[in-house]
Coordinates of C-alpha atoms in Angstrom, one line a residue:
X36 CA 0.0 0.0 0.0
X37 CA 2.8 2.4 0.9
X38 CA 4.5 1.6 -2.3
X39 CA 1.4 2.4 -4.3
X40 CA 0.8 5.6 -2.5
X41 CA 4.4 6.6 -3.1
X42 CA 4.1 6.0 -6.8
X43 CA 0.9 8.0 -7.0
X44 CA 2.5 10.8 -5.1
X45 CA 5.5 10.9 -7.4
X46 CA 3.3 10.7 -10.5
X47 CA 1.2 13.6 -9.2
X48 CA 4.3 15.7 -8.4
X49 CA 5.7 14.9 -11.8
X50 CA 2.6 16.0 -13.6
X51 CA 2.3 19.2 -11.5
X52 CA 5.9 20.0 -12.4
X53 CA 5.3 19.2 -16.1
X54 CA 2.3 21.4 -16.3
X55 CA 4.2 24.3 -14.8
X56 CA 7.2 23.7 -17.1
X57 CA 5.0 23.5 -20.2
X58 CA 3.6 27.0 -19.5
X59 CA 7.1 28.2 -18.7
X60 CA 8.4 26.9 -22.0
X61 CA 5.9 28.9 -24.0
X62 CA 6.5 32.1 -22.0
X63 CA 10.3 31.7 -22.2
X64 CA 10.1 31.5 -26.0
X65 CA 8.3 34.8 -25.9
X66 CA 11.2 36.2 -23.9
X67 CA 13.7 34.8 -26.5
X68 CA 11.7 36.3 -29.3
X69 CA 12.0 39.7 -27.6
X70 CA 15.7 39.2 -27.3
X71 CA 15.9 38.4 -31.0
X72 CA 13.8 41.5 -31.8
X73 CA 16.3 43.8 -30.1
X74 CA 19.4 42.3 -31.6
X75 CA 20.3 45.7 -33.1
X76 CA 20.4 47.2 -29.6
X77 CA 22.7 44.4 -28.4
X78 CA 25.1 45.4 -31.2
X79 CA 24.8 49.1 -30.6
X80 CA 25.4 48.9 -26.8
X81 CA 28.7 47.1 -26.2
X82 CA 28.4 44.8 -23.2
X83 CA 24.7 44.7 -22.9
X84 CA 24.5 41.0 -23.8
X85 CA 27.2 40.3 -21.2
X86 CA 24.7 41.5 -18.5
X87 CA 21.8 39.4 -19.8
X88 CA 22.6 35.9 -18.4
X89 CA 23.9 37.0 -15.0
X90 CA 21.1 39.5 -14.5
X91 CA 18.5 36.8 -15.3
X92 CA 20.4 34.4 -13.1
X93 CA 20.3 36.8 -10.1
X94 CA 16.6 37.3 -10.5
X95 CA 16.0 33.6 -10.7
X96 CA 18.5 32.8 -7.9
X97 CA 17.2 35.3 -5.4
X98 CA 13.5 34.6 -6.0
X99 CA 14.3 30.9 -6.3
X100 CA 15.9 30.9 -2.8
X101 CA 13.0 32.9 -1.5
X102 CA 10.5 30.4 -3.0
X103 CA 12.6 27.4 -1.8
X104 CA 12.8 28.7 1.7
X105 CA 9.1 29.5 1.9
X106 CA 8.3 26.0 0.5
X107 CA 10.4 24.3 3.2
X108 CA 8.8 26.5 5.8
X109 CA 5.4 25.2 4.6
X110 CA 6.5 21.6 4.9
X111 CA 7.9 22.3 8.4
X112 CA 4.7 24.0 9.6
X113 CA 6.4 27.4 10.0
X114 CA 4.6 29.3 7.2
X115 CA 1.5 31.4 8.1
X116 CA 1.0 33.6 5.1
X117 CA 1.2 36.7 7.3
X118 CA 3.5 39.7 6.7
X119 CA 3.9 40.5 10.4
X120 CA 7.4 41.6 11.5
X121 CA 9.6 38.7 12.5
X122 CA 7.5 36.2 10.5
X123 CA 8.9 33.8 7.9
X124 CA 7.4 35.7 5.0
X125 CA 8.5 39.2 6.1
X126 CA 12.0 38.2 7.0
X127 CA 12.6 36.3 3.7
X128 CA 11.2 39.2 1.7
X129 CA 13.5 41.6 3.5
X130 CA 16.5 39.4 2.8
X131 CA 15.6 39.2 -0.9
X132 CA 15.4 43.0 -1.2
X133 CA 18.9 43.4 0.3
X134 CA 20.3 40.6 -1.9
X135 CA 18.8 42.3 -5.0
X136 CA 20.5 45.6 -4.3
X137 CA 23.9 44.2 -3.3
X138 CA 24.2 41.7 -6.1
X139 CA 23.1 44.3 -8.7
X140 CA 26.0 46.6 -7.7
X141 CA 28.5 43.7 -7.7
X142 CA 27.2 42.4 -11.0
X143 CA 27.9 45.7 -12.8
X144 CA 31.5 45.7 -11.5
X145 CA 32.1 42.0 -12.2
X146 CA 30.7 42.4 -15.8
X147 CA 33.2 45.2 -16.4
X148 CA 36.2 43.3 -15.0
X149 CA 35.5 40.0 -16.8
X150 CA 34.9 41.8 -20.1
X151 CA 38.2 43.7 -19.7
X152 CA 40.0 40.4 -18.9
X153 CA 38.5 38.7 -21.9
X154 CA 39.0 41.6 -24.3
X155 CA 35.3 42.2 -24.8
X156 CA 34.4 45.9 -25.5
X157 CA 31.9 47.3 -23.0
X158 CA 30.5 50.7 -21.9
X159 CA 31.9 52.4 -18.8
X160 CA 31.9 50.6 -15.5
X161 CA 29.7 53.2 -13.8
X162 CA 27.1 52.9 -16.6
X163 CA 27.1 49.1 -16.3
X164 CA 26.6 49.4 -12.5
X165 CA 23.8 51.9 -12.9
X166 CA 22.0 49.9 -15.5
X167 CA 22.4 46.7 -13.4
X168 CA 21.0 48.4 -10.2
X169 CA 18.0 50.1 -11.8
X170 CA 17.1 47.0 -13.9
X171 CA 17.7 44.8 -10.8
X172 CA 15.4 46.9 -8.6
X173 CA 12.5 47.1 -11.2
X174 CA 12.7 43.4 -12.3
X175 CA 13.4 42.3 -8.7
X176 CA 10.3 43.9 -7.3
X177 CA 8.1 42.3 -10.0
X178 CA 9.5 38.8 -9.6
X179 CA 9.6 38.9 -5.8
X180 CA 6.0 40.1 -5.7
X181 CA 5.0 37.3 -8.0
X182 CA 6.9 34.8 -5.8
X183 CA 5.1 36.0 -2.7
X184 CA 1.8 35.6 -4.6
X185 CA 2.6 32.1 -5.7
X186 CA 3.6 31.1 -2.1
X187 CA 0.5 32.4 -0.5
X188 CA -1.8 30.8 -3.1
X189 CA 0.1 27.5 -2.9
X190 CA -0.3 27.6 0.9
X191 CA -4.0 28.3 0.7
X192 CA -4.7 25.7 -2.0
X193 CA -2.5 23.0 -0.6
X194 CA -0.3 22.8 -3.6
X195 CA 3.4 21.6 -3.3
X196 CA 5.3 24.7 -4.0
X197 CA 8.5 22.8 -4.8
X198 CA 7.0 21.7 -8.1
X199 CA 5.7 25.0 -9.4
X200 CA 7.8 27.8 -7.9
X201 CA 11.0 27.3 -9.8
X202 CA 9.4 27.2 -13.3
X203 CA 7.1 30.1 -12.5
X204 CA 9.8 32.3 -11.0
X205 CA 12.5 31.5 -13.6
X206 CA 10.1 32.1 -16.5
X207 CA 8.9 35.4 -15.1
X208 CA 12.5 36.4 -14.5
X209 CA 13.2 35.7 -18.2
X210 CA 10.1 37.5 -19.4
X211 CA 10.6 40.6 -17.2
X212 CA 14.4 41.0 -17.0
X213 CA 15.2 41.1 -20.7
X214 CA 12.9 44.0 -21.7
X215 CA 13.6 45.8 -18.4
X216 CA 17.4 45.5 -18.9
X217 CA 17.1 46.6 -22.5
X218 CA 14.9 49.6 -21.8
X219 CA 16.9 50.6 -18.8
X220 CA 20.1 50.6 -20.8
X221 CA 18.6 52.8 -23.6
X222 CA 17.1 55.2 -21.1
X223 CA 20.2 55.5 -18.9
X224 CA 22.6 56.1 -21.8
X225 CA 20.3 58.8 -23.1
X226 CA 21.1 60.9 -20.0
X227 CA 24.0 63.3 -19.8
X228 CA 27.2 61.9 -18.1
X229 CA 26.7 64.2 -15.1
X230 CA 23.2 63.0 -14.5
X231 CA 24.3 59.4 -14.8
X232 CA 27.0 60.0 -12.2
X233 CA 24.6 61.5 -9.7
X234 CA 22.2 58.6 -10.2
X235 CA 25.0 56.2 -9.7
X236 CA 26.1 57.7 -6.4
X237 CA 22.4 57.9 -5.2
X238 CA 21.9 54.2 -6.0
X239 CA 25.2 53.2 -4.2
X240 CA 24.2 55.3 -1.1
X241 CA 20.7 53.6 -1.0
X242 CA 22.3 50.2 -1.3
X243 CA 24.9 50.9 1.4
X244 CA 22.3 52.3 3.9
X245 CA 19.9 49.4 3.3
X246 CA 22.6 46.7 3.8
X247 CA 24.0 48.3 6.9
X248 CA 20.5 48.7 8.4
X249 CA 19.6 45.1 7.7
X250 CA 22.8 43.7 9.1
X251 CA 22.6 45.9 12.2
X252 CA 19.3 44.2 13.1
X253 CA 21.0 40.8 13.4
X254 CA 19.0 37.6 13.7
X255 CA 17.8 35.5 10.8
X256 CA 18.0 38.4 8.3
X257 CA 21.7 38.9 8.9
X258 CA 22.4 35.1 9.0
X259 CA 20.8 34.4 5.7
X260 CA 22.3 37.5 4.0
X261 CA 25.8 36.6 5.2
X262 CA 25.3 33.0 4.1
X263 CA 23.9 33.8 0.6
X264 CA 25.4 37.1 -0.5
X265 CA 29.1 35.9 -0.9
X266 CA 27.8 32.9 -2.8
X267 CA 25.7 35.0 -5.2
X268 CA 28.6 37.4 -5.9
X269 CA 31.0 34.6 -6.6
X270 CA 28.4 32.9 -8.9
X271 CA 27.8 36.1 -10.8
X272 CA 31.2 35.6 -12.3
X273 CA 30.1 32.4 -13.9
X274 CA 27.0 34.1 -15.3
X275 CA 29.1 36.9 -16.6
X276 CA 31.4 34.5 -18.4
X277 CA 28.3 33.0 -20.0
X278 CA 27.4 36.5 -21.2
X279 CA 30.9 36.9 -22.6
X280 CA 30.6 33.5 -24.4
X281 CA 27.4 34.7 -26.1
X282 CA 28.9 38.1 -26.9
X283 CA 31.9 36.6 -28.6
X284 CA 29.5 34.8 -30.9
X285 CA 27.1 37.7 -31.3
X286 CA 27.6 38.1 -35.0
X287 CA 26.6 34.5 -35.6
X288 CA 23.7 34.7 -33.3
X289 CA 22.4 37.9 -35.0
X290 CA 22.8 36.4 -38.4
X291 CA 20.9 33.3 -37.4
X292 CA 18.4 35.0 -35.1
X293 CA 16.5 31.8 -34.3
X294 CA 19.5 30.7 -32.2
X295 CA 19.2 34.0 -30.3
X296 CA 15.6 33.1 -29.5
X297 CA 16.8 29.8 -28.1
X298 CA 19.1 31.3 -25.4
X299 CA 16.5 32.5 -22.8
X300 CA 14.2 29.5 -23.0
X301 CA 17.2 27.0 -23.0
X302 CA 18.7 28.5 -19.9
X303 CA 15.3 29.1 -18.3
X304 CA 13.9 25.6 -18.8
X305 CA 17.1 23.9 -17.8
X306 CA 17.2 26.2 -14.8
X307 CA 13.6 25.5 -13.9
X308 CA 14.2 21.7 -14.1
X309 CA 17.3 22.1 -11.9
X310 CA 15.3 24.4 -9.5
X311 CA 12.6 21.7 -9.1
X312 CA 15.4 19.2 -8.4
X313 CA 17.1 21.4 -5.8
X314 CA 13.8 22.3 -4.1
X315 CA 12.8 18.6 -3.8
X316 CA 16.2 17.5 -2.5
X317 CA 16.3 20.4 0.0
X318 CA 12.8 19.7 1.3
X319 CA 13.2 15.9 1.5
X320 CA 16.5 16.3 3.4
X321 CA 14.8 18.7 5.9
X322 CA 12.0 16.1 6.4
X323 CA 14.5 13.2 6.7
X324 CA 13.1 11.4 3.7
X325 CA 16.5 11.2 2.0
X326 CA 19.8 11.1 3.7
X327 CA 22.6 13.6 2.8
X328 CA 24.8 10.8 1.3
X329 CA 27.4 11.4 -1.4
X330 CA 26.1 8.2 -3.1
X331 CA 22.6 9.0 -4.5
X332 CA 19.9 7.0 -2.8
X333 CA 16.8 5.5 -4.6
X334 CA 14.8 8.6 -3.8
X335 CA 17.4 10.8 -5.3
X336 CA 17.6 8.6 -8.5
X337 CA 13.8 9.0 -8.9
X338 CA 14.3 12.8 -8.9
X339 CA 17.1 12.4 -11.5
X340 CA 14.7 10.4 -13.6
X341 CA 12.2 13.2 -13.4
X342 CA 14.8 15.7 -14.7
X343 CA 15.6 13.5 -17.8
X344 CA 11.9 13.0 -18.5
X345 CA 11.3 16.8 -18.3
X346 CA 14.3 17.4 -20.6
X347 CA 13.2 14.8 -23.3
X348 CA 9.6 16.1 -23.3
X349 CA 10.3 19.9 -23.1
X350 CA 13.5 20.7 -25.0
X351 CA 12.2 19.5 -28.4
X352 CA 9.0 21.4 -27.9
X353 CA 11.0 24.5 -26.9
X354 CA 13.1 24.3 -30.1
X355 CA 10.0 23.8 -32.3
X356 CA 8.4 26.9 -30.7
X357 CA 11.6 28.9 -31.2
X358 CA 11.7 27.9 -34.9
X359 CA 8.1 28.9 -35.3
X360 CA 8.7 32.2 -33.6
X361 CA 11.6 32.9 -35.9
X362 CA 9.3 32.2 -38.9
X363 CA 6.7 34.5 -37.6
X364 CA 9.3 37.3 -37.0
X365 CA 10.8 36.7 -40.4
X366 CA 14.1 35.8 -38.7
X367 CA 16.5 33.3 -40.2
X368 CA 16.6 29.8 -38.8
X369 CA 18.8 26.8 -39.4
X370 CA 15.6 24.7 -39.7
X371 CA 13.3 22.7 -37.5
X372 CA 15.3 19.5 -37.2
X373 CA 18.6 21.2 -36.5
X374 CA 17.0 23.3 -33.8
X375 CA 15.4 20.3 -32.2
X376 CA 18.7 18.3 -32.3
X377 CA 20.7 21.2 -30.9
X378 CA 18.4 21.9 -28.0
X379 CA 17.8 18.3 -27.1
X380 CA 21.5 17.2 -27.2
X381 CA 22.7 20.3 -25.4
X382 CA 19.9 19.9 -22.8
X383 CA 20.7 16.3 -22.1
X384 CA 24.4 17.1 -21.5
X385 CA 23.6 20.1 -19.3
X386 CA 21.1 18.2 -17.2
X387 CA 23.4 15.3 -16.6
X388 CA 25.9 17.7 -15.1
X389 CA 23.1 19.5 -13.2
X390 CA 21.9 16.2 -11.5
X391 CA 25.4 15.6 -10.1
X392 CA 26.1 19.1 -9.0
X393 CA 22.6 19.6 -7.4
X394 CA 23.0 16.4 -5.4
X395 CA 26.5 17.3 -4.3
X396 CA 25.5 20.9 -3.3
X397 CA 22.5 19.8 -1.3
X398 CA 24.5 17.0 0.4
X399 CA 27.6 19.0 1.3
X400 CA 25.6 22.0 2.5
X401 CA 23.4 19.9 4.7
X402 CA 26.3 18.0 6.2
X403 CA 28.0 21.2 7.1
X404 CA 24.9 22.4 8.9
X405 CA 23.9 24.9 6.2
X406 CA 20.5 25.2 4.6
X407 CA 20.5 23.5 1.2
X408 CA 17.6 25.9 0.2
X409 CA 20.1 28.8 0.3
X410 CA 22.7 27.1 -2.0
X411 CA 21.0 24.7 -4.4
X412 CA 19.2 27.0 -6.8
X413 CA 21.9 29.8 -6.9
X414 CA 24.6 27.2 -7.7
X415 CA 22.6 25.4 -10.3
X416 CA 21.4 28.7 -11.9
X417 CA 25.0 29.9 -12.3
X418 CA 26.3 26.5 -13.5
X419 CA 23.5 26.4 -16.1
X420 CA 24.4 29.9 -17.2
X421 CA 28.0 29.0 -17.9
X422 CA 27.8 25.4 -18.9
X423 CA 24.6 26.0 -20.8
X424 CA 26.3 28.7 -22.8
X425 CA 29.4 26.7 -23.5
X426 CA 27.5 23.5 -24.3
X427 CA 24.9 25.2 -26.5
X428 CA 27.6 27.1 -28.5
X429 CA 29.6 23.9 -28.8
X430 CA 26.6 21.9 -30.1
X431 CA 25.7 24.7 -32.5
X432 CA 29.2 24.5 -33.9
X433 CA 28.8 20.7 -34.1
X434 CA 25.6 20.9 -36.2
X435 CA 26.2 24.1 -38.1

């Protein structure tokens, strides 16, 4: 009987995740279509594409951590759905706001440094930081608000948030961040240099005051911020290298615009699948269902199987939709079959690596007394950014 109930539960969770991922796939292709439609802006503003992957990554990572922590609090009976001061919801939202401000500043600096080291031409460091901070605040508020909405609705409806939060948050991050980043860059660069400098210092001051105030309060807010912020800053380097990888191949991506459409949904869907895996591993370790062992248990292998099933079902669909979007936009495409082959092969390779890294991250963090909810999604998002870019470009070269 227990075995039958377990199978039904896993099937229900899988179908819930699949439904969320199917919706995410369609929306992510829309985000990719927008990226393809602004390819001239990417060419005219040097370094803008460098910011795209890590900025999307930060939105997904911060809101993903927020969603994962809230989901675990639901399973542990700590979540109430109330915004009262000191509550789970209020404290996690506060932490997310601080992380958004601090990582946006760091991301602009990291993007400039990595671009200089790799010989990629970019706009001034101050402009990169200002664009990153403004876009981060605007997109961050939208995505975090949506995450809170999802958490409250999931709590009230009794839905397992682990299976829907990562796809929903990642997809909205893709859909919101790309246009916000592009529009912010165009608007910011239209200002006079003196105005941009004043805005930059104002943003830096707000960030510094907010961070100092939060850390001075101590407690769980300080602990989570101190635990997660250094990780996010370090991982932003990986996302930036992903942006550099795409920027170095920008001419090819612009000339074959269907491949540009593929970038956001590929990273987004792989990130969503990885996010579901991380959330499930974190929750089941908290509940004692799976042990933090370096050798994957049967329960972990079941979660691995889910990721491969998601990949095989969704990546071909994503590629077909990207090809269709290219046709509707009048953008050049290598063809339906090459698009499907590129996306599926690249996705299978990336998800194989993600399975191992997600399990190791959850296990090691749990063994060291750290919360796997704080580490899994940020690590996987950054890894997918970099590995996804490298693998996708390599597979494109293989087929084309």
